mmCIF file of C-alpha atoms in Angstrom:
data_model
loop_
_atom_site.group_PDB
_atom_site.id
_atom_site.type_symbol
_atom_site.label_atom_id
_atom_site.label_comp_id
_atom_site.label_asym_id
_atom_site.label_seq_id
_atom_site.Cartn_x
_atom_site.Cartn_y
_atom_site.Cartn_z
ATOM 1 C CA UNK A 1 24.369 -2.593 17.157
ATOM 2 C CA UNK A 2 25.222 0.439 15.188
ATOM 3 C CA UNK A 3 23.080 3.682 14.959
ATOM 4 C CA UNK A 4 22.238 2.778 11.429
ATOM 5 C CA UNK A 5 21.554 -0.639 11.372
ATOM 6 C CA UNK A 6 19.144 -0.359 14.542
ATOM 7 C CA UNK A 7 17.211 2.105 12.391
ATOM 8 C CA UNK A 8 17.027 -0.123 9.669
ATOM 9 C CA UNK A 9 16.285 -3.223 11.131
ATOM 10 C CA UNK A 10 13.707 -4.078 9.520
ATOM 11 C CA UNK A 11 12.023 -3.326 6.762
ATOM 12 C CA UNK A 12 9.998 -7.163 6.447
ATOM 13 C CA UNK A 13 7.612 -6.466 3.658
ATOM 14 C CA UNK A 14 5.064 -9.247 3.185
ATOM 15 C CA UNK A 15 2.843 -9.540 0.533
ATOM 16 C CA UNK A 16 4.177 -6.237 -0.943
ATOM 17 C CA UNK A 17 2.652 -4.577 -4.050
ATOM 18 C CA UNK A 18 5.236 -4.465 -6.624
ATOM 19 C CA UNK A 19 4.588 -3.524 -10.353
ATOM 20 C CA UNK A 20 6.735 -2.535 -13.329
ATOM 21 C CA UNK A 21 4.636 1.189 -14.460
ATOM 22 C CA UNK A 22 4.617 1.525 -18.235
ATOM 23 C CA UNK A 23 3.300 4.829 -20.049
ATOM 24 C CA UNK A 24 3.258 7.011 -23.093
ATOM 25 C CA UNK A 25 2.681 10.765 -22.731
ATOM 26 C CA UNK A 26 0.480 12.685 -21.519
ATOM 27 C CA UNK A 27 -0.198 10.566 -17.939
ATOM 28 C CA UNK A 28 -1.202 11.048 -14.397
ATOM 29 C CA UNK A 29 -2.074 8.678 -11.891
ATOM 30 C CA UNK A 30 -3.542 9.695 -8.440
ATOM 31 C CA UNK A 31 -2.567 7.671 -5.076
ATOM 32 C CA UNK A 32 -4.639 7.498 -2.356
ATOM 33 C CA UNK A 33 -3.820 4.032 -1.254
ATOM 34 C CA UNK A 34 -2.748 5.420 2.619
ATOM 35 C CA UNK A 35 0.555 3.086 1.933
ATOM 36 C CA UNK A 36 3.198 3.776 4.852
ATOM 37 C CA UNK A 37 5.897 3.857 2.351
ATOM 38 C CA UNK A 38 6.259 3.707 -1.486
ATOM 39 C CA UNK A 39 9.952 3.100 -3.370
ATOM 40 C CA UNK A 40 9.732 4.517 -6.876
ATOM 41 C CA UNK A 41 12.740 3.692 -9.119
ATOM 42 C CA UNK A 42 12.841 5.631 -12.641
ATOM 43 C CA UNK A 43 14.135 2.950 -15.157
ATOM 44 C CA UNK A 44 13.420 4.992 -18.272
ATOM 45 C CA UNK A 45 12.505 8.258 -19.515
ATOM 46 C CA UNK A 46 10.917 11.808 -16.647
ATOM 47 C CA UNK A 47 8.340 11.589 -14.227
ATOM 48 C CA UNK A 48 7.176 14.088 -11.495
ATOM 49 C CA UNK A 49 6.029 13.094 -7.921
ATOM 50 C CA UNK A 50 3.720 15.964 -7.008
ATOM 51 C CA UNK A 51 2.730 15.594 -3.623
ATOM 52 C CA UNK A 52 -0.871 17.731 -2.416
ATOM 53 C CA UNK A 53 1.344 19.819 0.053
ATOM 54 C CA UNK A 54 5.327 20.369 -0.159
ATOM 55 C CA UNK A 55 7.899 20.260 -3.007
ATOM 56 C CA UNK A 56 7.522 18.663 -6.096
ATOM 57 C CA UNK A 57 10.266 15.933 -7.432
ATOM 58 C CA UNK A 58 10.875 15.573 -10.982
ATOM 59 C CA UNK A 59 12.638 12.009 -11.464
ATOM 60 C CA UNK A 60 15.238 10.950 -14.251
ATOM 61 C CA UNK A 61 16.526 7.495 -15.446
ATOM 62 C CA UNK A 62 18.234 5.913 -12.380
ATOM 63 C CA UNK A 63 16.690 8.008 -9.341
ATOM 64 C CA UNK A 64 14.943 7.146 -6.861
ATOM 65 C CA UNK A 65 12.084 8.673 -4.764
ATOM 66 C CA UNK A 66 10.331 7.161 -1.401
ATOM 67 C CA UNK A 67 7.045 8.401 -0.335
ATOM 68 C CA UNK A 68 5.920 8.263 3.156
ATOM 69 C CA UNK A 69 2.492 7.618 3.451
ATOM 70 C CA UNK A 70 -0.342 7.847 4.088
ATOM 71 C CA UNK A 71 -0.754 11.584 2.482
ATOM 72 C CA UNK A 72 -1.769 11.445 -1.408
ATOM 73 C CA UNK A 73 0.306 12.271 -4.302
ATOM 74 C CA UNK A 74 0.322 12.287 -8.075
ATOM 75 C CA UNK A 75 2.826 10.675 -10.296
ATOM 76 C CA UNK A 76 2.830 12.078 -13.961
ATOM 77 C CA UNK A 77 4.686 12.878 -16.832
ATOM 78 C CA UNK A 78 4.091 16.898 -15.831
ATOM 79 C CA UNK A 79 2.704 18.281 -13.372
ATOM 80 C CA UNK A 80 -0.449 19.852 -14.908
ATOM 81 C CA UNK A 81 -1.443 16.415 -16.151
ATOM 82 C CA UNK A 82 -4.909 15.555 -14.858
ATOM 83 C CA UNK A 83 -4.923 11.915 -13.552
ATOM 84 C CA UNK A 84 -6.714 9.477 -15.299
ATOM 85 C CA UNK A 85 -6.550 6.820 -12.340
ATOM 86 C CA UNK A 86 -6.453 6.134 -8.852
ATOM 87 C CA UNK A 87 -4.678 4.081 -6.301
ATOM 88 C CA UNK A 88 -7.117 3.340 -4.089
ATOM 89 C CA UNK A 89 -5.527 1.077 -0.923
ATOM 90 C CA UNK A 90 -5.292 -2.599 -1.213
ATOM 91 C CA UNK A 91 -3.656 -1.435 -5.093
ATOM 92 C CA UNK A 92 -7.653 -1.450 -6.013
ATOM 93 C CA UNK A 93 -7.314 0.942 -9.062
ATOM 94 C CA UNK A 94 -10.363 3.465 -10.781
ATOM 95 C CA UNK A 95 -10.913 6.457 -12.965
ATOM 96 C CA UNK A 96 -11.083 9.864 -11.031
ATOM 97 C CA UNK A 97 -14.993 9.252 -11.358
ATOM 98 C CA UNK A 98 -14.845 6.700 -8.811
ATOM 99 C CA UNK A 99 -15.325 3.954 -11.538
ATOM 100 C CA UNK A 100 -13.748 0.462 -11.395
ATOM 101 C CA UNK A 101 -10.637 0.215 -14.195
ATOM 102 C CA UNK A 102 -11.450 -3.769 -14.355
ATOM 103 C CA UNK A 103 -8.084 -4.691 -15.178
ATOM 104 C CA UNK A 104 -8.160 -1.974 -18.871
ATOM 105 C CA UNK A 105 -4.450 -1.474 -18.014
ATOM 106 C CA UNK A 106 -3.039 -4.644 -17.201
ATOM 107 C CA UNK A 107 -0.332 -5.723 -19.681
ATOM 108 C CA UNK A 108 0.837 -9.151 -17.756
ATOM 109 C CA UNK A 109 2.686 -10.255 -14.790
ATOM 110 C CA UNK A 110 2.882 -6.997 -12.170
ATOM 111 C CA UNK A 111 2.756 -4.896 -15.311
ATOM 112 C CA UNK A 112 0.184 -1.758 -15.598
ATOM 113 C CA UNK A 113 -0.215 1.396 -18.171
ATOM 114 C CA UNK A 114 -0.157 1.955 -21.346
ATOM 115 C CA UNK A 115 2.096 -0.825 -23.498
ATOM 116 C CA UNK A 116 5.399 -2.794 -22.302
ATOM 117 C CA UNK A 117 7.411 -1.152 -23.921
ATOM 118 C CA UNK A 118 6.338 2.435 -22.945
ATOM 119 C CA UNK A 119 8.411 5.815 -23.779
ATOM 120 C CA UNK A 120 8.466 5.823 -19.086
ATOM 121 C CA UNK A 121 9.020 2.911 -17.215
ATOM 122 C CA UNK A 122 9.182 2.999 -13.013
ATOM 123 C CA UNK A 123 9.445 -0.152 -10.559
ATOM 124 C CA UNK A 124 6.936 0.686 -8.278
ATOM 125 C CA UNK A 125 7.438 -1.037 -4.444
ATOM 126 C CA UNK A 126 4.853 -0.361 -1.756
ATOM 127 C CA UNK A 127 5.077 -1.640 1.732
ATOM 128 C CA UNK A 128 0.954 -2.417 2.646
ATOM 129 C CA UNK A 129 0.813 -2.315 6.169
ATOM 130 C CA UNK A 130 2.891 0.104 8.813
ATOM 131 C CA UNK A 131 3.617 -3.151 11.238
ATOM 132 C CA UNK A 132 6.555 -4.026 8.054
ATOM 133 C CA UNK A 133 7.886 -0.658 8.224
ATOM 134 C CA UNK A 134 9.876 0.343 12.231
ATOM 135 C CA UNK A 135 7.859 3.171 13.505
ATOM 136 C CA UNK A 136 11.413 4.961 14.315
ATOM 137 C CA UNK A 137 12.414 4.154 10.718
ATOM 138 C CA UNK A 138 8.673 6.176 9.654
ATOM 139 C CA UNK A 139 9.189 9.030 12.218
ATOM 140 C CA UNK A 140 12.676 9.923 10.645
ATOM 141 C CA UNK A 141 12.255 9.947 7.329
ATOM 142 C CA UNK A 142 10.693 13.245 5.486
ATOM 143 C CA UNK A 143 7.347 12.648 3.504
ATOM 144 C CA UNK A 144 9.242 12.856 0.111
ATOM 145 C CA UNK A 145 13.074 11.944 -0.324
ATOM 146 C CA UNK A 146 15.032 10.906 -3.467
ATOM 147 C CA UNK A 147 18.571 10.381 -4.737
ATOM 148 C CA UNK A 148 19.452 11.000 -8.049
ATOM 149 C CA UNK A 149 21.537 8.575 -10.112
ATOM 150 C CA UNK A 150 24.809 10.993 -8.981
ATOM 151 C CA UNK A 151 24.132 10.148 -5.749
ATOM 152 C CA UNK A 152 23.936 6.522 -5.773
ATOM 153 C CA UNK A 153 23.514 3.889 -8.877
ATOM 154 C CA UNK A 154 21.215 1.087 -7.865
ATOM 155 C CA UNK A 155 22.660 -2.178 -8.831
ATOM 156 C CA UNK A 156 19.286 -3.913 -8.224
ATOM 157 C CA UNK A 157 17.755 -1.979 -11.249
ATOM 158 C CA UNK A 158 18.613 -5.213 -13.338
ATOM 159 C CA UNK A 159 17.465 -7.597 -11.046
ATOM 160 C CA UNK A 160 14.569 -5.982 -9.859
ATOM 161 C CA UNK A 161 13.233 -5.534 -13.522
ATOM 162 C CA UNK A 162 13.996 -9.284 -14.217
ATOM 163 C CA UNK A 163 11.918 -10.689 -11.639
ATOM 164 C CA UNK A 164 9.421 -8.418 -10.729
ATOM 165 C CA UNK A 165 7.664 -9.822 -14.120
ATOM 166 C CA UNK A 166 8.420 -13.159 -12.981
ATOM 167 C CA UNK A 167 5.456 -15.625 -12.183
ATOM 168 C CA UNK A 168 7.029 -18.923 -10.759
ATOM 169 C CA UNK A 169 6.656 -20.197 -7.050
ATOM 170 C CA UNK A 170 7.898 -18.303 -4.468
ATOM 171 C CA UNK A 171 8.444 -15.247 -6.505
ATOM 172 C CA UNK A 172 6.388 -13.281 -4.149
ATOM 173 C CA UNK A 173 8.815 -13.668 -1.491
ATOM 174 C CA UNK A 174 11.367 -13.185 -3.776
ATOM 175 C CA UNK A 175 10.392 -9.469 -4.469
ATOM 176 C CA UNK A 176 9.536 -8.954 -0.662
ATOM 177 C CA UNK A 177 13.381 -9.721 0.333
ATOM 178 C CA UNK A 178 14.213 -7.552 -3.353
ATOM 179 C CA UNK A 179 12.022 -4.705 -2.125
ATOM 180 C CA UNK A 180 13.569 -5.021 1.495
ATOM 181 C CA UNK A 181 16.638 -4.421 0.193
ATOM 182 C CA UNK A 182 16.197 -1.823 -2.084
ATOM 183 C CA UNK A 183 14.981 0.372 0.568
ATOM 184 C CA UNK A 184 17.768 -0.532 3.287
ATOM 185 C CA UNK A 185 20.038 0.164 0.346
ATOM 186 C CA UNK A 186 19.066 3.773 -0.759
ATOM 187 C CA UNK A 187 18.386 4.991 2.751
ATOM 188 C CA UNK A 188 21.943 3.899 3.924
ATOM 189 C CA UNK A 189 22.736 6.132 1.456
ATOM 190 C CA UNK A 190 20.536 8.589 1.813
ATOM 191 C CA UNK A 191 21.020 8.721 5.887
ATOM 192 C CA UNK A 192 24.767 9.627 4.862
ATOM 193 C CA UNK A 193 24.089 12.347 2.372
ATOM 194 C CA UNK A 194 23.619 16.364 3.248
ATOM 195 C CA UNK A 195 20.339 16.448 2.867
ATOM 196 C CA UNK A 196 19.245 13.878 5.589
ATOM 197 C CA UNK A 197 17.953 15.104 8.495
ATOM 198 C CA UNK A 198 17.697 12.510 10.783
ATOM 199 C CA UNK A 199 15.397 12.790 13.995
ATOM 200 C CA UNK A 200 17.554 14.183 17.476
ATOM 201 C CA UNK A 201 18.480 10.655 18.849
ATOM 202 C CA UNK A 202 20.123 9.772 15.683
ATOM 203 C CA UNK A 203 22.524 12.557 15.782
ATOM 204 C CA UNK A 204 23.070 12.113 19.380
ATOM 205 C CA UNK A 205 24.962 8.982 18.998
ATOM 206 C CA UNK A 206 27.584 10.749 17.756
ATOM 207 C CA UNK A 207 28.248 12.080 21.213
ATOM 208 C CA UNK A 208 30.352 10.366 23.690
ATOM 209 C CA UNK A 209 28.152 10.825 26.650
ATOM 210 C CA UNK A 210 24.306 10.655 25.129
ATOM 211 C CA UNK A 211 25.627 8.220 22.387
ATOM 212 C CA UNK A 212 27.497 5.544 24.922
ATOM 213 C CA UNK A 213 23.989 5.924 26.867
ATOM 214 C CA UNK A 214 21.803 5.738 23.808
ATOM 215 C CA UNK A 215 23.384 1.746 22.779
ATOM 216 C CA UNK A 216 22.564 0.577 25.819
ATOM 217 C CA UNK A 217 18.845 1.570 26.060
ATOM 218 C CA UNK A 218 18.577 0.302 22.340
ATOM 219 C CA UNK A 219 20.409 -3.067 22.506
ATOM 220 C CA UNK A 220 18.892 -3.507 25.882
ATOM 221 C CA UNK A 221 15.446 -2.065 26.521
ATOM 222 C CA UNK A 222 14.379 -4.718 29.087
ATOM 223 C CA UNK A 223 17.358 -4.031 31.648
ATOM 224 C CA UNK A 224 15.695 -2.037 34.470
ATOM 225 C CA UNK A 225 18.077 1.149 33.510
ATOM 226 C CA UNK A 226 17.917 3.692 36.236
ATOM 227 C CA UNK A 227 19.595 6.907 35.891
ATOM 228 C CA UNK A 228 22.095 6.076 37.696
ATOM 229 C CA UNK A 229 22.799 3.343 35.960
ATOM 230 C CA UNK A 230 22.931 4.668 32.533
ATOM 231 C CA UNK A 231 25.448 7.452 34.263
ATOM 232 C CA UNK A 232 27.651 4.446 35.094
ATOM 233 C CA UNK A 233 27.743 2.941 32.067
ATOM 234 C CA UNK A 234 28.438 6.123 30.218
ATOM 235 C CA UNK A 235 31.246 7.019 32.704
ATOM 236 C CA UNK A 236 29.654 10.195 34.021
ATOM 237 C CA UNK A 237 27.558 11.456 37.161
ATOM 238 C CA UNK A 238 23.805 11.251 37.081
ATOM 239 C CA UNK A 239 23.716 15.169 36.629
ATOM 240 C CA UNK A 240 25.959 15.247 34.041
ATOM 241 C CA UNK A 241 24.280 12.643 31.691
ATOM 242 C CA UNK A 242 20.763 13.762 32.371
ATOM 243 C CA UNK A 243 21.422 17.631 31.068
ATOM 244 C CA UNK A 244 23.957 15.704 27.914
ATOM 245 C CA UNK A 245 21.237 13.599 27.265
ATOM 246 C CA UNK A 246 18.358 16.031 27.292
ATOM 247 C CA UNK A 247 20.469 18.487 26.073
ATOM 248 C CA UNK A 248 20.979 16.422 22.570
ATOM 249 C CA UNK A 249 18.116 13.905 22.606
ATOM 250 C CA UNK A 250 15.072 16.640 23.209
ATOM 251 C CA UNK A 251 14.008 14.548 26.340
ATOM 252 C CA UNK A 252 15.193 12.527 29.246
ATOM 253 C CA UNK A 253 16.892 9.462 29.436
ATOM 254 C CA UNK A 254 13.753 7.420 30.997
ATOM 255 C CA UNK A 255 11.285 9.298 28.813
ATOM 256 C CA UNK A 256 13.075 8.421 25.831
ATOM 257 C CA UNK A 257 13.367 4.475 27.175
ATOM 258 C CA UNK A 258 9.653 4.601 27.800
ATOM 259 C CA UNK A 259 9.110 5.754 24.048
ATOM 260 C CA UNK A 260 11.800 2.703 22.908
ATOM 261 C CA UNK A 261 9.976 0.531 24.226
ATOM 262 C CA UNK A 262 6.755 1.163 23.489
ATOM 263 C CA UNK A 263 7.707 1.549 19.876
ATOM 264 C CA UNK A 264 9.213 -2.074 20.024
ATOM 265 C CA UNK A 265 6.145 -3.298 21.601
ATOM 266 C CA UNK A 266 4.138 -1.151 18.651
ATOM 267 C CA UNK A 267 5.887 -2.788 15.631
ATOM 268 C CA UNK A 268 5.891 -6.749 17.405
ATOM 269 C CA UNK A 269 2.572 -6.727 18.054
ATOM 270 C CA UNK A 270 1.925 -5.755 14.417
ATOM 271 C CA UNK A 271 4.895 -8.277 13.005
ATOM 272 C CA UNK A 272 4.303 -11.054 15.727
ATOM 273 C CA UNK A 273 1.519 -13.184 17.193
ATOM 274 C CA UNK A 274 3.390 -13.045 20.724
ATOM 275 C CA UNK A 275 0.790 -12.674 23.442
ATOM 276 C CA UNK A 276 1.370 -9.505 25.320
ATOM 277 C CA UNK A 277 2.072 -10.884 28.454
ATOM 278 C CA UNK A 278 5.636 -12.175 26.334
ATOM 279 C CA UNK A 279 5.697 -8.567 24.574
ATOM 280 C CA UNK A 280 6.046 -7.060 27.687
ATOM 281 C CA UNK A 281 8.531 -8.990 28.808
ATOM 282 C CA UNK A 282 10.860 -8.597 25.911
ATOM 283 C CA UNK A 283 10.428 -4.724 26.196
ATOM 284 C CA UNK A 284 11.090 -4.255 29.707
ATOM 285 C CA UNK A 285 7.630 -4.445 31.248
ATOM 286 C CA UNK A 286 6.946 -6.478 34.149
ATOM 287 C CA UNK A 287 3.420 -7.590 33.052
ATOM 288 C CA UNK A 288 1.015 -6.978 30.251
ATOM 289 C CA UNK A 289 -1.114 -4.895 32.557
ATOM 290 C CA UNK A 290 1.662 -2.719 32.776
ATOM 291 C CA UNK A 291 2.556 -2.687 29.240
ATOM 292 C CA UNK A 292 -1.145 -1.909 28.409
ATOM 293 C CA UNK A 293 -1.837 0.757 30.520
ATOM 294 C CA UNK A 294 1.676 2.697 29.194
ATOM 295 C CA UNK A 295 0.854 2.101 25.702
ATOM 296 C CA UNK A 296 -3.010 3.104 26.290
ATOM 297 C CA UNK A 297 -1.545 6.355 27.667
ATOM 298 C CA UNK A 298 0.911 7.274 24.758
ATOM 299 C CA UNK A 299 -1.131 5.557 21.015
ATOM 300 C CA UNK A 300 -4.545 6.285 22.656
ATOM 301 C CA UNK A 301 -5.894 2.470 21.992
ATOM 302 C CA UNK A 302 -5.238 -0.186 23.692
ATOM 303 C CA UNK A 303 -2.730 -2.706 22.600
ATOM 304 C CA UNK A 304 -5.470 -5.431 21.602
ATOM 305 C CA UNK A 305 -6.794 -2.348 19.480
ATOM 306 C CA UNK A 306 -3.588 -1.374 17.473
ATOM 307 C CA UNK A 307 -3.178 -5.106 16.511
ATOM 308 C CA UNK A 308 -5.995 -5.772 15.216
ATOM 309 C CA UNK A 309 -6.433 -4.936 11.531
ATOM 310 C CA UNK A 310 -7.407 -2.185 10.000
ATOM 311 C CA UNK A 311 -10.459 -2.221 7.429
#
């Protein structure tokens, strides 16, 4: 497995929200809905992202921004527009007041604002809950990104805005494998631009020693590596890949595998019905005591606790 396509293996949206965003100027719209991560894809005419703390993005015809949640952020045609809605989560939607909007600005299939045919359109993709989103995937990515249509022309635009108005059966599945995409898509490209900065591990595959050590605690997290495995496999002493490994990754080999894993066994027990005792096998765990008590230590909650859902 390559670095890139371990960090992207999933996204697996289900259910996603997905809307086609419609408006005339002036307009602001406040979200609050806690989403782990938002794909907003300018199809026609400025916006600005304007998140509560960091840089504002202004957005043209063809970028593309993603928002990792769950911090707020406004979405308007400038950025001293007040809002005159909010996102609340669950895509529940009211007036700054706290009213309900009771469906004022629906305009048909997945279709919200102002008219159909407004002066700025956006596809609007949001991923509901964090289980459909890799927690390594989340921890890399900054809390605001885009590409601008230099960077990379999306050749889903078209497709995207043909079915996400669609209402026949299946199309909800449809848009979840269209939304999947999109995101894989623009962070492949994103991940290979300047202004990536991907987390320490990332870049450490790079290197001959860390890297070669790296692949096989990712394609193989339930081996029981030792160090001096690892060192064999890489080609090098035990010394000499645990101060290359530390040196690049920011922590040692084990303590790195112990994080691996427990991330894997984070993001299956949100995607997966598997009991734990079967978790914790696939991971590297000899029981689901064991598994427990580790992730206990290192998410605070036990694992019964982190699957269950949220209100």
């Amino acid at each position: 497995m390559d670095a890139l396509a371990g960090l992207l293996e999933g996204p697996r949206a289900r259910g996603a929200f997905m809307i086609r965003a419609c408006f005339d100027p002036p307009w602001a719209v406040r979200v609050e809905d806690r989403a782990p991560l938002t794909v907003m894809l300018m199809v026609r005419g400025d916006a600005w992202v304007v998140p509560d703390t960091g840089e504002r993005l202004r957005l043209r015809a063809g970028d593309l921004a993603i928002a990792r949640g769950p911090d707020p952020y406004t979405c308007a045609d400038d950025p001293g527009t007040e809002p005159r809605a909010v996102i609340l989560p669950g895509g529940e939607c009211g007036y700054p007041d706290g009213r309900p909007l009771n469906g004022s600005m629906d305009l048909g299939v997945r279709t919200w604002g102002d008219r159909p045919d407004g002066a700025e359109v956006l596809l609007i993709g949001t991923y509901l809950v964090r289980g459909e989103i890799g927690g390594r995937l989340l921890d890399a990515l900054p809390p605001l990104l885009s590409l601008t249509s230099e960077q990379w022309d999306c050749p889903l635009t078209p497709l995207l805005m043909a079915e996400v108005t669609r209402d026949e059966p299946g199309q909800e599945v449809v848009l979840d494998r269209l939304l999947d995409l999109l995101v894989i898509a623009a962070l492949r490209s994103w991940f290979a631009g300047p202004s990536a900065e991907p987390p320490a591990w990332y870049r450490a595959l790079g290197d001959p020693v860390a890297g070669r050590a790296l692949r096989l605690l990712q394609d193989d997290p339930a081996h029981p590596w030792t160090v001096a495995s690892l060192a064999a496999g890489a080609g090098v002493s035990r010394a000499a890949l645990a101060r290359r490994f530390t040196e690049l990754v920011g922590e040692p080999p084990m303590a790195y595998l112990t994080g691996w894993r427990l991330a894997l066994a984070a993001d299956r027990l949100r995607d997966t019905d598997d009991t734990l005792g079967a978790i914790a096998r696939r991971v590297g765990y000899g029981s689901a005591f064991a598994l427990s008590t580790a992730f206990k230590r290192v998410y605070g909650v036990s694992p019964q606790e982190y699957r269950a859902p949220t209100a």
